[in-house]
CSV table of C-alpha atoms in Angstrom, one decimal:
chain,number,residue,atom,x,y,z
A,1,UNK,CA,6.8,21.1,-5.9
A,2,UNK,CA,7.8,17.9,-4.0
A,3,UNK,CA,7.0,14.5,-5.4
A,4,UNK,CA,3.9,12.9,-3.9
A,5,UNK,CA,2.1,9.6,-4.0
A,6,UNK,CA,-0.8,11.1,-5.8
A,7,UNK,CA,-3.1,14.0,-5.4
A,8,UNK,CA,-6.0,12.6,-3.4
A,9,UNK,CA,-9.1,14.0,-1.9
A,10,UNK,CA,-10.0,13.6,1.8
A,11,UNK,CA,-13.5,14.4,2.8
A,12,UNK,CA,-14.1,15.8,6.2
A,13,UNK,CA,-17.7,14.5,6.3
A,14,UNK,CA,-17.4,11.8,9.0
A,15,UNK,CA,-20.1,9.7,7.2
A,16,UNK,CA,-17.8,9.1,4.2
A,17,UNK,CA,-16.0,5.7,4.3
A,18,UNK,CA,-12.3,6.0,5.2
A,19,UNK,CA,-10.0,5.4,2.2
A,20,UNK,CA,-6.7,3.6,1.9
A,21,UNK,CA,-3.7,5.2,0.3
A,22,UNK,CA,-0.7,3.0,-0.7
A,23,UNK,CA,2.9,3.9,-0.3
A,24,UNK,CA,6.1,2.0,-0.9
A,25,UNK,CA,8.5,1.4,1.9
A,26,UNK,CA,11.4,3.8,1.8
A,27,UNK,CA,10.4,5.0,-1.7
A,28,UNK,CA,11.5,8.5,-2.4
A,29,UNK,CA,8.5,9.1,-4.7
A,30,UNK,CA,6.2,8.1,-1.8
A,31,UNK,CA,7.5,10.7,0.6
A,32,UNK,CA,4.8,13.2,0.1
A,33,UNK,CA,1.0,13.2,0.0
A,34,UNK,CA,-0.9,16.1,-1.5
A,35,UNK,CA,-4.5,16.1,-0.3
A,36,UNK,CA,-7.4,18.2,-1.5
A,37,UNK,CA,-9.7,18.9,1.5
A,38,UNK,CA,-13.4,18.4,0.7
A,39,UNK,CA,-16.7,18.5,2.4
A,40,UNK,CA,-19.5,16.5,0.9
A,41,UNK,CA,-17.5,16.1,-2.3
A,42,UNK,CA,-16.8,19.8,-2.7
A,43,UNK,CA,-13.4,21.5,-2.0
A,44,UNK,CA,-13.5,24.0,0.9
A,45,UNK,CA,-11.0,26.6,1.8
A,46,UNK,CA,-8.5,25.7,4.6
A,47,UNK,CA,-5.9,28.4,3.8
A,48,UNK,CA,-6.6,30.1,7.2
A,49,UNK,CA,-6.1,26.8,9.0
A,50,UNK,CA,-3.1,24.6,10.0
A,51,UNK,CA,-3.3,20.9,9.8
A,52,UNK,CA,-1.7,18.0,11.6
A,53,UNK,CA,-1.6,14.3,10.8
A,54,UNK,CA,-1.8,11.8,13.7
A,55,UNK,CA,-0.6,8.4,12.4
A,56,UNK,CA,-1.1,5.4,14.6
A,57,UNK,CA,1.3,2.5,13.9
A,58,UNK,CA,0.8,-1.2,14.4
A,59,UNK,CA,2.4,-1.0,17.8
A,60,UNK,CA,0.0,1.7,18.9
A,61,UNK,CA,2.6,4.5,18.9
A,62,UNK,CA,1.5,7.7,17.3
A,63,UNK,CA,3.6,9.9,15.0
A,64,UNK,CA,2.5,13.5,14.6
A,65,UNK,CA,3.3,15.1,11.2
A,66,UNK,CA,2.9,18.8,10.6
A,67,UNK,CA,1.7,19.9,7.2
A,68,UNK,CA,1.9,22.8,4.8
A,69,UNK,CA,-1.2,24.4,3.3
A,70,UNK,CA,-0.4,25.4,-0.3
A,71,UNK,CA,-1.4,28.5,-2.1
A,72,UNK,CA,-4.1,26.4,-3.9
A,73,UNK,CA,-5.6,25.3,-0.5
A,74,UNK,CA,-4.3,21.7,-0.7
A,75,UNK,CA,-2.6,20.0,2.3
A,76,UNK,CA,1.0,18.7,1.8
A,77,UNK,CA,2.2,16.0,4.2
A,78,UNK,CA,5.7,14.6,4.4
A,79,UNK,CA,5.5,10.9,5.0
A,80,UNK,CA,9.2,10.0,5.4
A,81,UNK,CA,8.8,8.9,9.1
A,82,UNK,CA,5.7,6.9,8.2
A,83,UNK,CA,7.1,4.7,5.4
A,84,UNK,CA,10.0,3.1,7.1
A,85,UNK,CA,8.2,-0.2,7.9
A,86,UNK,CA,5.6,-2.2,6.0
A,87,UNK,CA,2.4,-1.7,8.0
A,88,UNK,CA,-1.0,-0.1,7.9
A,89,UNK,CA,-1.2,3.3,9.7
A,90,UNK,CA,-4.5,4.7,10.9
A,91,UNK,CA,-4.3,8.4,10.2
A,92,UNK,CA,-6.4,11.3,11.5
A,93,UNK,CA,-6.0,14.7,9.9
A,94,UNK,CA,-7.0,17.5,12.2
A,95,UNK,CA,-7.8,21.0,10.9
A,96,UNK,CA,-6.9,23.7,13.5
A,97,UNK,CA,-8.2,27.2,13.4
A,98,UNK,CA,-7.5,29.8,16.2
A,99,UNK,CA,-6.0,27.0,18.3
A,100,UNK,CA,-9.2,24.9,18.1
A,101,UNK,CA,-9.9,21.7,16.2
A,102,UNK,CA,-12.2,22.7,13.4
A,103,UNK,CA,-12.7,19.3,11.8
A,104,UNK,CA,-10.9,15.9,11.4
A,105,UNK,CA,-10.8,13.2,8.8
A,106,UNK,CA,-9.8,9.5,9.1
A,107,UNK,CA,-8.0,7.5,6.4
A,108,UNK,CA,-5.4,4.7,6.2
A,109,UNK,CA,-1.9,4.6,4.7
A,110,UNK,CA,-0.8,1.1,3.7
A,111,UNK,CA,3.0,0.8,3.4
A,112,UNK,CA,4.0,-1.9,0.9
A,113,UNK,CA,7.2,-3.7,1.5
A,114,UNK,CA,10.0,-2.9,-0.9
A,115,UNK,CA,11.1,-6.0,-2.8
A,116,UNK,CA,14.7,-6.5,-3.9
A,117,UNK,CA,15.6,-6.4,-7.6
A,118,UNK,CA,16.1,-10.2,-7.4
A,119,UNK,CA,12.4,-10.6,-6.4
A,120,UNK,CA,13.6,-12.5,-3.3
A,121,UNK,CA,10.9,-12.3,-0.6
A,122,UNK,CA,11.9,-12.3,3.1
A,123,UNK,CA,9.4,-12.1,5.9
A,124,UNK,CA,9.0,-13.0,9.6
A,125,UNK,CA,6.8,-15.9,10.5
A,126,UNK,CA,3.4,-15.1,12.0
A,127,UNK,CA,3.6,-11.5,10.6
A,128,UNK,CA,1.4,-9.9,8.0
A,129,UNK,CA,3.1,-9.2,4.7
A,130,UNK,CA,2.1,-7.1,1.7
A,131,UNK,CA,3.6,-6.5,-1.7
A,132,UNK,CA,2.8,-5.4,-5.2
A,133,UNK,CA,3.2,-7.8,-8.1
A,134,UNK,CA,3.6,-6.1,-11.5
A,135,UNK,CA,3.2,-7.8,-14.8
A,136,UNK,CA,4.8,-6.3,-17.9
A,137,UNK,CA,4.3,-7.2,-21.5
A,138,UNK,CA,6.7,-5.4,-23.9
A,139,UNK,CA,7.4,-2.7,-21.4
A,140,UNK,CA,3.7,-2.1,-20.8
A,141,UNK,CA,2.0,-2.9,-17.5
A,142,UNK,CA,-0.5,-5.8,-18.2
A,143,UNK,CA,-3.9,-6.0,-16.7
A,144,UNK,CA,-5.7,-9.3,-16.4
A,145,UNK,CA,-9.0,-10.0,-18.2
A,146,UNK,CA,-12.0,-10.9,-16.1
A,147,UNK,CA,-11.4,-14.5,-16.9
A,148,UNK,CA,-7.7,-14.5,-15.9
A,149,UNK,CA,-6.0,-15.0,-12.5
A,150,UNK,CA,-2.6,-14.4,-11.1
A,151,UNK,CA,-1.4,-17.4,-9.1
A,152,UNK,CA,1.2,-16.9,-6.3
A,153,UNK,CA,2.4,-20.2,-5.0
A,154,UNK,CA,5.0,-21.1,-2.3
A,155,UNK,CA,6.5,-24.6,-2.4
A,156,UNK,CA,8.5,-26.8,0.0
A,157,UNK,CA,10.0,-29.1,-2.5
A,158,UNK,CA,7.1,-30.2,-4.8
A,159,UNK,CA,4.5,-29.5,-2.1
A,160,UNK,CA,2.5,-26.3,-2.3
A,161,UNK,CA,2.3,-24.8,1.3
A,162,UNK,CA,0.7,-21.5,0.4
A,163,UNK,CA,-1.2,-20.3,-2.6
A,164,UNK,CA,-3.1,-17.1,-3.4
A,165,UNK,CA,-5.2,-16.2,-6.4
A,166,UNK,CA,-5.3,-12.6,-7.5
A,167,UNK,CA,-7.8,-11.1,-9.9
A,168,UNK,CA,-8.7,-7.6,-11.2
A,169,UNK,CA,-10.3,-6.8,-7.9
A,170,UNK,CA,-6.7,-6.8,-6.4
A,171,UNK,CA,-5.4,-4.4,-9.0
A,172,UNK,CA,-4.0,-1.1,-7.6
A,173,UNK,CA,-4.0,1.4,-10.4
A,174,UNK,CA,-1.5,3.8,-8.8
A,175,UNK,CA,1.0,1.0,-8.4
A,176,UNK,CA,0.4,-0.6,-11.8
A,177,UNK,CA,0.2,-4.0,-10.1
A,178,UNK,CA,-1.7,-6.5,-7.9
A,179,UNK,CA,-1.8,-6.3,-4.2
A,180,UNK,CA,-0.5,-9.5,-2.6
A,181,UNK,CA,-1.5,-9.6,1.1
A,182,UNK,CA,-0.6,-12.4,3.5
A,183,UNK,CA,-2.1,-12.4,7.0
A,184,UNK,CA,-0.3,-13.8,10.1
A,185,UNK,CA,-2.1,-17.1,9.9
A,186,UNK,CA,-0.9,-17.6,6.3
A,187,UNK,CA,2.7,-16.9,7.3
A,188,UNK,CA,2.6,-19.4,10.2
A,189,UNK,CA,5.3,-21.4,8.4
A,190,UNK,CA,8.4,-23.0,9.9
A,191,UNK,CA,11.5,-20.8,9.5
A,192,UNK,CA,13.5,-21.8,6.5
A,193,UNK,CA,14.1,-21.2,2.8
A,194,UNK,CA,11.3,-22.1,0.4
A,195,UNK,CA,10.6,-21.1,-3.2
A,196,UNK,CA,7.7,-19.3,-4.8
A,197,UNK,CA,6.6,-18.6,-8.4
A,198,UNK,CA,3.9,-16.5,-10.0
A,199,UNK,CA,1.9,-17.6,-13.1
A,200,UNK,CA,-1.0,-16.2,-15.1
A,201,UNK,CA,-3.9,-18.7,-15.3
A,202,UNK,CA,-5.4,-18.0,-18.7
A,203,UNK,CA,-9.1,-18.4,-19.6
A,204,UNK,CA,-8.3,-21.8,-21.3
A,205,UNK,CA,-6.5,-23.0,-18.1
A,206,UNK,CA,-3.1,-22.6,-19.7
A,207,UNK,CA,-0.4,-21.2,-17.4
A,208,UNK,CA,2.2,-18.6,-18.3
A,209,UNK,CA,5.2,-18.0,-15.9
A,210,UNK,CA,5.7,-14.4,-14.7
A,211,UNK,CA,8.2,-15.0,-11.9
A,212,UNK,CA,10.1,-18.3,-12.0
A,213,UNK,CA,11.4,-20.2,-9.0
A,214,UNK,CA,12.7,-17.6,-6.5
A,215,UNK,CA,13.6,-17.7,-2.8
A,216,UNK,CA,10.9,-17.2,-0.2
A,217,UNK,CA,12.7,-16.8,3.1
A,218,UNK,CA,10.8,-17.2,6.4
A,219,UNK,CA,12.7,-15.9,9.5
A,220,UNK,CA,11.9,-17.0,13.0
A,221,UNK,CA,9.5,-14.6,14.8
């Protein structure tokens, strides 16, 4: 069996809210998605169907991905062509039976930018950016308490030009980390080299460094 992001459930009841699935840019372990088809929370048999995934990119182009229906009745999608760039793809899965669309389901795939081992961040000004910040304690992924915050700060010299506070609400369990999202207004920064750091703000207001002074490079858009 191929590696996959996770085994997820997609419900073909249109009234169910669309879910978001996270994948890492160019990550081998994010190349496949195994989805259990459901209707009103119950698995239904699609083994006589074929399925296609229509993924709409940020530039409005659409990529069509054929699928494989497994012997267990799950749907396996290869995402290689979808995870090349950090972006959010609007995905529509269509079940096809006897050359007719039987049903469809909407969900989103959010592709997280791959960070270099040096933790250096590079982005284009006025462009949305996403990444996962992981905190390890003795080789174990650390989760914040309800009273703690993760502080991401970008500085120009001693001046803070951008700061984000992350809490448990930003924790992505499948990624063992916290989702850092910057919108295009927050990256409206003059092109240049800045520095960022990440600290934990404890309940007693003490700060503990997680990532020390590291380059934050903004390229001209």
